[in-house]
PDB file of C-alpha atoms in Angstrom:
ATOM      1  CA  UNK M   1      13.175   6.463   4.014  1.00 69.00           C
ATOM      2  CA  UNK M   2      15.024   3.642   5.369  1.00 75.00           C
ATOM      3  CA  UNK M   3      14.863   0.288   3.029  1.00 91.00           C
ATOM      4  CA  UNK M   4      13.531  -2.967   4.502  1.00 95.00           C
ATOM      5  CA  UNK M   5      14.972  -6.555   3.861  1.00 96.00           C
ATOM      6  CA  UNK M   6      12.454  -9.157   3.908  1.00 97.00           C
ATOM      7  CA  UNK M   7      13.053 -12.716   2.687  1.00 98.00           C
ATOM      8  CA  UNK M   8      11.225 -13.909  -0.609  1.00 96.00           C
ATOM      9  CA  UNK M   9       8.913 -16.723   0.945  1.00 97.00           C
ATOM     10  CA  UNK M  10       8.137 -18.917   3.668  1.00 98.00           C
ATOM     11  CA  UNK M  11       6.007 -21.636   4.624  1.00 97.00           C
ATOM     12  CA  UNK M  12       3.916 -21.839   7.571  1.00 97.00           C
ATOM     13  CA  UNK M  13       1.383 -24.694   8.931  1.00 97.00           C
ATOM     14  CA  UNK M  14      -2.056 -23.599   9.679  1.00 97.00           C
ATOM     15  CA  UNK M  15      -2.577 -23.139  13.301  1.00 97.00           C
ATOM     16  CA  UNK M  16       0.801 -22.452  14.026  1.00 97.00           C
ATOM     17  CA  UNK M  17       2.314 -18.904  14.211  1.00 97.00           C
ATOM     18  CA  UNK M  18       3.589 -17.287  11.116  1.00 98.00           C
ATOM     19  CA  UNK M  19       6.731 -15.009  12.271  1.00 98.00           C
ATOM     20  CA  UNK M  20       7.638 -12.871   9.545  1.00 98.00           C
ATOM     21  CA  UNK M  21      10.889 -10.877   9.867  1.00 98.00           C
ATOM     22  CA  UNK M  22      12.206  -7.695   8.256  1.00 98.00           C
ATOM     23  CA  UNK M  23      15.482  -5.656   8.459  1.00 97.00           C
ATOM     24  CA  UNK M  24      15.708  -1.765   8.797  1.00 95.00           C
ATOM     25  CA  UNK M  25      18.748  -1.318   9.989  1.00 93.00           C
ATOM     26  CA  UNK M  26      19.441   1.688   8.353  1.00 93.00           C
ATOM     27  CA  UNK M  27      16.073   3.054  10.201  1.00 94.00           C
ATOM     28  CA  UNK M  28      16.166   6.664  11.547  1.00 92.00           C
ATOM     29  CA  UNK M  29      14.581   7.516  15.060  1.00 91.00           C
ATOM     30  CA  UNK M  30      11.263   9.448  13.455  1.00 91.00           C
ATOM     31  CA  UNK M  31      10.792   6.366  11.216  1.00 93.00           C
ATOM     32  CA  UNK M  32       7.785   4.000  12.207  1.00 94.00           C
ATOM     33  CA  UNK M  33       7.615   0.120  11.028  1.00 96.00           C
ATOM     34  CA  UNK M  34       4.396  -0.329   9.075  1.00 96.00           C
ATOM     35  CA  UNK M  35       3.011  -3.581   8.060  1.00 97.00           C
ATOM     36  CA  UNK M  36       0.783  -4.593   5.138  1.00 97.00           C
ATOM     37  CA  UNK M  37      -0.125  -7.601   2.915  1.00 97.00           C
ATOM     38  CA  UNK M  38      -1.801  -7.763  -0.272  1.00 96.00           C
ATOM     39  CA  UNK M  39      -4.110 -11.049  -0.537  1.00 94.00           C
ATOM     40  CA  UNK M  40      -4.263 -12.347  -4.487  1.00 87.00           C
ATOM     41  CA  UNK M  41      -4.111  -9.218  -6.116  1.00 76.00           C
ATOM     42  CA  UNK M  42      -6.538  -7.184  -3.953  1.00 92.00           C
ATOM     43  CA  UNK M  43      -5.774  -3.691  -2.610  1.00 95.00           C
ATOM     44  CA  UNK M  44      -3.210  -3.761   0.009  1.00 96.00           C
ATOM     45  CA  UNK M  45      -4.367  -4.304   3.535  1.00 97.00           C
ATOM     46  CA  UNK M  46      -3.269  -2.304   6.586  1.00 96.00           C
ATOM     47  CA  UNK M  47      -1.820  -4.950   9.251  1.00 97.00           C
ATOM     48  CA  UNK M  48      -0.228  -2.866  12.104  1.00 97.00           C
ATOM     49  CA  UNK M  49       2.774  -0.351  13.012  1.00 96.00           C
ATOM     50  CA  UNK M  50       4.559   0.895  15.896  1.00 95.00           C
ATOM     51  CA  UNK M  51       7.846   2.966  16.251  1.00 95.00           C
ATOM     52  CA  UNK M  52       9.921   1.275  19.348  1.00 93.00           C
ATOM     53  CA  UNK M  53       7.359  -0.664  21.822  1.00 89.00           C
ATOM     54  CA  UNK M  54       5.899  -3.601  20.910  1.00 94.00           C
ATOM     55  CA  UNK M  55       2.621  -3.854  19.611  1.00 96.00           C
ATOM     56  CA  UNK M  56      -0.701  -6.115  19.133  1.00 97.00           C
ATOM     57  CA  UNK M  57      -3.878  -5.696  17.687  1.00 96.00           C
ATOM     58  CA  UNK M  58      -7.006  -8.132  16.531  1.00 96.00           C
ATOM     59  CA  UNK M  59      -4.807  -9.420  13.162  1.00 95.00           C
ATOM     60  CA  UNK M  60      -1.160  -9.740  14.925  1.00 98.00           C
ATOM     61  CA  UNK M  61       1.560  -8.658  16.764  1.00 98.00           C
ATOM     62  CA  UNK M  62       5.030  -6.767  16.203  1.00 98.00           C
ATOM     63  CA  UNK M  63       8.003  -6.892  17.973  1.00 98.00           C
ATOM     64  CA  UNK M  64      10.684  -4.473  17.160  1.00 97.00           C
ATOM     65  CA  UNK M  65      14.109  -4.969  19.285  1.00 96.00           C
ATOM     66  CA  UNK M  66      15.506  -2.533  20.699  1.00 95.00           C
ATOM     67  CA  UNK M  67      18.204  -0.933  18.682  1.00 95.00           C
ATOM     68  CA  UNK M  68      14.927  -0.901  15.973  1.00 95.00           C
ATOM     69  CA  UNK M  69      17.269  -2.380  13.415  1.00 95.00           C
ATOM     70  CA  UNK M  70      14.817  -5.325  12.859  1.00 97.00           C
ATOM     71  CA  UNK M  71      11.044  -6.456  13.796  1.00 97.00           C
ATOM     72  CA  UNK M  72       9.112  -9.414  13.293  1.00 98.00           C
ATOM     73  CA  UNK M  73       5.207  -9.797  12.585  1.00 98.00           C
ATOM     74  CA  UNK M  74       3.718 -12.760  14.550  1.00 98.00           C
ATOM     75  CA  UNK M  75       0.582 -14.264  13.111  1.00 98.00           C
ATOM     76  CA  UNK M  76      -0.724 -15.665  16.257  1.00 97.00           C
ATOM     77  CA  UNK M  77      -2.992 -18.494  14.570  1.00 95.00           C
ATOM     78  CA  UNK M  78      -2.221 -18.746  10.602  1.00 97.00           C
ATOM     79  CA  UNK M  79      -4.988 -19.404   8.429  1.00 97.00           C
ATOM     80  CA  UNK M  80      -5.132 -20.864   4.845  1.00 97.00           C
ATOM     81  CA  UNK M  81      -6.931 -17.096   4.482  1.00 96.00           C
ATOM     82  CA  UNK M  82      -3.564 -15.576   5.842  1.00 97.00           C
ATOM     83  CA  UNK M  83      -1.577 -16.171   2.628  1.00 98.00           C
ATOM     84  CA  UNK M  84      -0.398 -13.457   1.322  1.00 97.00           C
ATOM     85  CA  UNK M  85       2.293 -10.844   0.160  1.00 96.00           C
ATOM     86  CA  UNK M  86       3.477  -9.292   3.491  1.00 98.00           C
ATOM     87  CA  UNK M  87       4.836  -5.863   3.267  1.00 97.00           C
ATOM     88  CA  UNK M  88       7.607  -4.317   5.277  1.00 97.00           C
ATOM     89  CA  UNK M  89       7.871  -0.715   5.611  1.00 96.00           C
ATOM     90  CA  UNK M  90       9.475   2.435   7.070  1.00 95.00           C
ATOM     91  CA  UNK M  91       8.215   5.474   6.916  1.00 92.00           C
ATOM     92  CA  UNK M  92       7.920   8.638   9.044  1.00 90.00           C
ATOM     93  CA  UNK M  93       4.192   9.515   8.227  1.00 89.00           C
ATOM     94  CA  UNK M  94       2.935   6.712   6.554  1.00 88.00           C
ATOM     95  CA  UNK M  95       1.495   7.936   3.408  1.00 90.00           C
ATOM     96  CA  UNK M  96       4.234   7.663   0.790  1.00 89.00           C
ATOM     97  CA  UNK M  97       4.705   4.415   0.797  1.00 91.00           C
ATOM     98  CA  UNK M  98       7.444   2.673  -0.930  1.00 91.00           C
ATOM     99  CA  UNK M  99       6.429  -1.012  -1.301  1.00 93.00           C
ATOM    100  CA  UNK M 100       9.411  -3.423  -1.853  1.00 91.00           C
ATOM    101  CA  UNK M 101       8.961  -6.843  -3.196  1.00 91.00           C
ATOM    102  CA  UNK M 102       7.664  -7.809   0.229  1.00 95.00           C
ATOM    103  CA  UNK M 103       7.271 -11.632   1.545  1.00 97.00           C
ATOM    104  CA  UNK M 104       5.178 -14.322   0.020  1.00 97.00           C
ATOM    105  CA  UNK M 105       3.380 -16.152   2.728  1.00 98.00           C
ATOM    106  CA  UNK M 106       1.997 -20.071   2.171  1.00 98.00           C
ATOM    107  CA  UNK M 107      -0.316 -21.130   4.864  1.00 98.00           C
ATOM    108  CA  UNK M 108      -0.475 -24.655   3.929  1.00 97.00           C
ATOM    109  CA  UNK M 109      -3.187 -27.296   5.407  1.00 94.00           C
TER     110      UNK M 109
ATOM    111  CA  UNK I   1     -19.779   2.539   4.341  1.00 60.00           C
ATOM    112  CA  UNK I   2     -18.275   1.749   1.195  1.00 75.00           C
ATOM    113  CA  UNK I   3     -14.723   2.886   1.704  1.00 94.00           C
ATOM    114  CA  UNK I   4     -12.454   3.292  -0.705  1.00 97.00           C
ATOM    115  CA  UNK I   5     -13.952   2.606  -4.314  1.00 97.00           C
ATOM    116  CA  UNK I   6     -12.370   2.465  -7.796  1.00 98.00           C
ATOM    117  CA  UNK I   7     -13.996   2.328 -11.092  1.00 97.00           C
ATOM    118  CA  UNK I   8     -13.884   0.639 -13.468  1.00 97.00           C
ATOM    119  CA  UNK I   9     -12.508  -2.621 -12.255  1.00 96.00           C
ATOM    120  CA  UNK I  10     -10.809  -3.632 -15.661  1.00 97.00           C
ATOM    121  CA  UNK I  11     -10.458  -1.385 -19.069  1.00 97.00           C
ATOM    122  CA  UNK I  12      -8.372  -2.185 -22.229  1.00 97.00           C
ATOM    123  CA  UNK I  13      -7.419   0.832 -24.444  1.00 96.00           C
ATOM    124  CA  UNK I  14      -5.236   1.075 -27.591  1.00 97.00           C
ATOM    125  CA  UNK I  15      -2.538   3.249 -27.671  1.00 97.00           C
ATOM    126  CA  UNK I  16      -3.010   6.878 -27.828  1.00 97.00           C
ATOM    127  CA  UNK I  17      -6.333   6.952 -26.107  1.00 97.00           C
ATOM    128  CA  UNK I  18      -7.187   8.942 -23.125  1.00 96.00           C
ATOM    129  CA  UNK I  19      -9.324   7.927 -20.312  1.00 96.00           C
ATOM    130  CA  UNK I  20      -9.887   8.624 -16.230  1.00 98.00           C
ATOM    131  CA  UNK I  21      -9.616   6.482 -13.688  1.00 98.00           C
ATOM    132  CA  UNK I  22     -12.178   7.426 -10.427  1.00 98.00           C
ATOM    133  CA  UNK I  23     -11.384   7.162  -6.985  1.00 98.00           C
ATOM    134  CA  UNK I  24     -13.621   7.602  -4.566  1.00 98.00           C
ATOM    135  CA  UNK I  25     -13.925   7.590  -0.305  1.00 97.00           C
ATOM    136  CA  UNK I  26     -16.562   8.362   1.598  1.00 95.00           C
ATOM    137  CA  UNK I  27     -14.573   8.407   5.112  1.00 95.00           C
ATOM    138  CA  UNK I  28     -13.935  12.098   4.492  1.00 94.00           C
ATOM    139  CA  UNK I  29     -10.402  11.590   4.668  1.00 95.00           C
ATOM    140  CA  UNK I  30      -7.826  14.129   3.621  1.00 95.00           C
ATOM    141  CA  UNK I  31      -5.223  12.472   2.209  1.00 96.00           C
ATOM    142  CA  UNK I  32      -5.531  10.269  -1.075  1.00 97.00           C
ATOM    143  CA  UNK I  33      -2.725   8.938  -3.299  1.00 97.00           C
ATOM    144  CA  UNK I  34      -2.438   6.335  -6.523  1.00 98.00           C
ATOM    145  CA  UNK I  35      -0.167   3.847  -7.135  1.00 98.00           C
ATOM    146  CA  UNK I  36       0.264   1.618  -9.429  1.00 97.00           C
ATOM    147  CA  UNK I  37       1.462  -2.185  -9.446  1.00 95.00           C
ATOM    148  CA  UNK I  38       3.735  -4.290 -12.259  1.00 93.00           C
ATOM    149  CA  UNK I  39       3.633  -7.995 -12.275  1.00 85.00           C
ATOM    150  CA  UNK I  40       5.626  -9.651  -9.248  1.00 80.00           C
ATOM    151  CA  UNK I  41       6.859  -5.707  -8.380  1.00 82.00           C
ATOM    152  CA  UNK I  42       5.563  -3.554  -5.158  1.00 86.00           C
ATOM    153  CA  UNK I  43       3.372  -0.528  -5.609  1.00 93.00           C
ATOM    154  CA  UNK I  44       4.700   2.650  -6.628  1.00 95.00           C
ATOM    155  CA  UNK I  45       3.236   6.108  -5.747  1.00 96.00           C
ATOM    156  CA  UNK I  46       2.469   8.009  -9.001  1.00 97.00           C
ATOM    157  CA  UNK I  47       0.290  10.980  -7.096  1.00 98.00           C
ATOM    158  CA  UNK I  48      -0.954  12.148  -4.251  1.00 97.00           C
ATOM    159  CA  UNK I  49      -2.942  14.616  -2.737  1.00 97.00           C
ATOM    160  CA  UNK I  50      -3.395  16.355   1.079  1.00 95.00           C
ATOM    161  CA  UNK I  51      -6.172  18.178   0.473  1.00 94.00           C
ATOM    162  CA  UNK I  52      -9.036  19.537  -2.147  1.00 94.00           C
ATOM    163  CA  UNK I  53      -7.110  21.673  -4.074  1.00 94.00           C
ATOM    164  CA  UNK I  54      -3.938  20.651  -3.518  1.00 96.00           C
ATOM    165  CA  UNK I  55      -1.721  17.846  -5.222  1.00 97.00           C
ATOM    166  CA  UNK I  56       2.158  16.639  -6.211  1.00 96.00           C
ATOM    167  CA  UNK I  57       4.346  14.668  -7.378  1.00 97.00           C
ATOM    168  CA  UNK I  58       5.169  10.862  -6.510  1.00 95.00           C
ATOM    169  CA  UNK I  59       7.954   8.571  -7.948  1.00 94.00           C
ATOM    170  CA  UNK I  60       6.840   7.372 -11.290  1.00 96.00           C
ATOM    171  CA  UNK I  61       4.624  10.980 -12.265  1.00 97.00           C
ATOM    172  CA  UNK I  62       5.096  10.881 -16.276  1.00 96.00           C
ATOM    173  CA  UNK I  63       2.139  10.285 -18.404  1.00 96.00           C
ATOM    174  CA  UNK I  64      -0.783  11.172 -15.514  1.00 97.00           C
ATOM    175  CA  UNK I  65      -2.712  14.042 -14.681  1.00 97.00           C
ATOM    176  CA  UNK I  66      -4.897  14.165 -11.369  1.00 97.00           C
ATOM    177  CA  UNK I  67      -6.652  16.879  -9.617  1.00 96.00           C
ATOM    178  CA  UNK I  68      -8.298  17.285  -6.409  1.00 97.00           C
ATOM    179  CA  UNK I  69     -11.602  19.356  -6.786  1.00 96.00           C
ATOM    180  CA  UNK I  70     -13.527  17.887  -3.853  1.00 96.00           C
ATOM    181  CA  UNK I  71     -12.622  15.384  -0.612  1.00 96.00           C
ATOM    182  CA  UNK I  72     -14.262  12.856  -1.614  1.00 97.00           C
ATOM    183  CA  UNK I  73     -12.624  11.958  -5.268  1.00 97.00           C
ATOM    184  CA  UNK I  74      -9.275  11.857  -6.832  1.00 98.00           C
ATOM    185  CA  UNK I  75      -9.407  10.851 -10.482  1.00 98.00           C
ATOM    186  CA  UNK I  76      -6.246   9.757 -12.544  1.00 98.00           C
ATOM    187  CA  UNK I  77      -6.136  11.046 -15.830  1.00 98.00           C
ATOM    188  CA  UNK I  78      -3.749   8.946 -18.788  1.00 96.00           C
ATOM    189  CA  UNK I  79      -3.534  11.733 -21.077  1.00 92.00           C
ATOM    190  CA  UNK I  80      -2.026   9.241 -24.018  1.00 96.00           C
ATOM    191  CA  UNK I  81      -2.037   5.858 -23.556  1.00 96.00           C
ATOM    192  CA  UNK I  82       1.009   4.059 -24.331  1.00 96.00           C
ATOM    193  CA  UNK I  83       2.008  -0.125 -23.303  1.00 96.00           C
ATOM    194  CA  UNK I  84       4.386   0.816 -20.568  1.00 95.00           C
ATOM    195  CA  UNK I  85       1.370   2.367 -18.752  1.00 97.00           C
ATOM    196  CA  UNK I  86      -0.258  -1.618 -18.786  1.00 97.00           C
ATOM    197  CA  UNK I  87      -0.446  -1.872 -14.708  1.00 97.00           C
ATOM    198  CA  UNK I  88      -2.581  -2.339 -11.615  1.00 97.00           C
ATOM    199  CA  UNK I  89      -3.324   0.900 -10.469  1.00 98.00           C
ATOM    200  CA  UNK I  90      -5.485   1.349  -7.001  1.00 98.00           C
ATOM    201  CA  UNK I  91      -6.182   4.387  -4.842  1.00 98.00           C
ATOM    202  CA  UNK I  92      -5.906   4.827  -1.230  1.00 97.00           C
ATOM    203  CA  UNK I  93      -6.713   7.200   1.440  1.00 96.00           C
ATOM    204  CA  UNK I  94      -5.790   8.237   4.758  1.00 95.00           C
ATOM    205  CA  UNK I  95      -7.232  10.802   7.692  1.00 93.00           C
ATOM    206  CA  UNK I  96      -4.676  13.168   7.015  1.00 88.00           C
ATOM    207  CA  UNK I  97      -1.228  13.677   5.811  1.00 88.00           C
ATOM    208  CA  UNK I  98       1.326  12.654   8.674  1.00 83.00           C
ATOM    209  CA  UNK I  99      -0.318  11.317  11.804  1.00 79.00           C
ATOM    210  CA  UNK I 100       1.056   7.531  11.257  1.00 85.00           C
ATOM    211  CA  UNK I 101      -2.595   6.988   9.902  1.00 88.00           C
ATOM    212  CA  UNK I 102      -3.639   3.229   8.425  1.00 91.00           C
ATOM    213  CA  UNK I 103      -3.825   3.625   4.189  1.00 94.00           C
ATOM    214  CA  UNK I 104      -6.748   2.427   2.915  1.00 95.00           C
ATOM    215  CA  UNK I 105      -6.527   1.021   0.011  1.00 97.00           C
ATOM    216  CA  UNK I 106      -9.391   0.292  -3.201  1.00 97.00           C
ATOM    217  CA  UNK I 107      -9.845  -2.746  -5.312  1.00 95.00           C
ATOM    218  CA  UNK I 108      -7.907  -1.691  -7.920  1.00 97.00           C
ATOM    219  CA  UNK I 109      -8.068  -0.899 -11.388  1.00 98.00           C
ATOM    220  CA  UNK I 110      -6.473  -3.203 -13.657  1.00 97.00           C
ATOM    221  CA  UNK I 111      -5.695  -1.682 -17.198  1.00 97.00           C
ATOM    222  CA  UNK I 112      -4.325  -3.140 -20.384  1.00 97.00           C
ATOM    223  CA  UNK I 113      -2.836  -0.773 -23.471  1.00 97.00           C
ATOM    224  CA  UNK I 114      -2.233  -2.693 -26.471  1.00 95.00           C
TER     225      UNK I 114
END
């Protein structure tokens, strides 16, 4: 499995868009993007994924560029209730997961 | 629908005691795995499973037993305790193996071995 680079933290204003970006560069064609975040210690939470098109659902949006060596997550409308540990991954099937130390997300008021 | 649920929530043993961890889904999916957690570290697969009947190997395997007798449950078995095993273990589940399917993940179990 390709690894992910994800910085440690960032800040984001409630209301505003939270773009949180990760590096695969190393990602092979068969390999999907999968995003999760874990919210104070609770299970981890399925977000999105998508393997070369863009992609949006209720909770966000992903953007992957073209050569697939890095995507973003968009938070369209960040809520205090969006901070979390957001988790970068790729993976061909999406079952064994390998969880890095993902990024810590502050909505702040 | 309950999803995926893990008992018990917290559990302190002493070292050299056994116990089980329970897992169970009621979305009749195929494919259920546990992980566990270490302070500020990501989660790391310790089992899984594909099927009833059918089970192997993740990353960090020593020290557990599981075994997959119906779809519905996947207990983890800590045969003897020991410190290193202190952790936040949870459970997930998926439709099936492959597929791209969302994991869904339980509440965790968070266990302390002094």
């Amino acid at each position: 499995d390709a690894k992910t680079t994800q910085p440690t933290s960032m800040d984001c204003a409630e209301g505003r868009a939270a773009n949180l970006p990760c590096n695969h560069s190393t990602i092979s064609g068969n390999e999907y993007v999968y995003w999760y975040r874990q919210i104070h210690s609770q299970g981890p939470q399925y977000i999105i994924h998508g393997l070369k098109n863009n992609e949006t659902n209720e909770m966000a949006s992903l953007i992957i560029t073209e050569d697939r060596k890095s995507s973003t997550l968009i938070l369209p409308h960040a809520t205090l209730r969006d901070t979390a540990v957001y988790y970068c991954i790729a993976d061909r099937y999406g079952n064994k997961l390998v969880f890095g130390a993902g990024t810590i997300l502050r909505v702040k008021s | 629908n309950a999803g995926v649920t893990q008992t018990p929530k917290f559990q302190v043993l002493k070292t050299g005691q056994s116990m089980t961890l329970q897992c169970a889904q009621d979305m009749n999916h195929e494919y259920m795995s546990w992980y566990r957690q270490d302070p500020g570290m990501g989660l790391r697969l310790i089992h899984y499973s594909v099927g009833a009947g059918i089970t192997d190997q993740g990353e960090v395997p020593n020290g557990y037993n599981v075994s997959r007798s119906t779809t519905e449950d996947f207990p983890l078995r800590l045969l003897s305790a020991a410190p290193s095993q202190t952790s936040v273990y949870f459970c997930a589940s998926s439709y099936s193996f492959g597929g791209n399917q969302p994991q869904h993940f339980g509440d965790g179990t968070r266990l302390s071995i002094l």
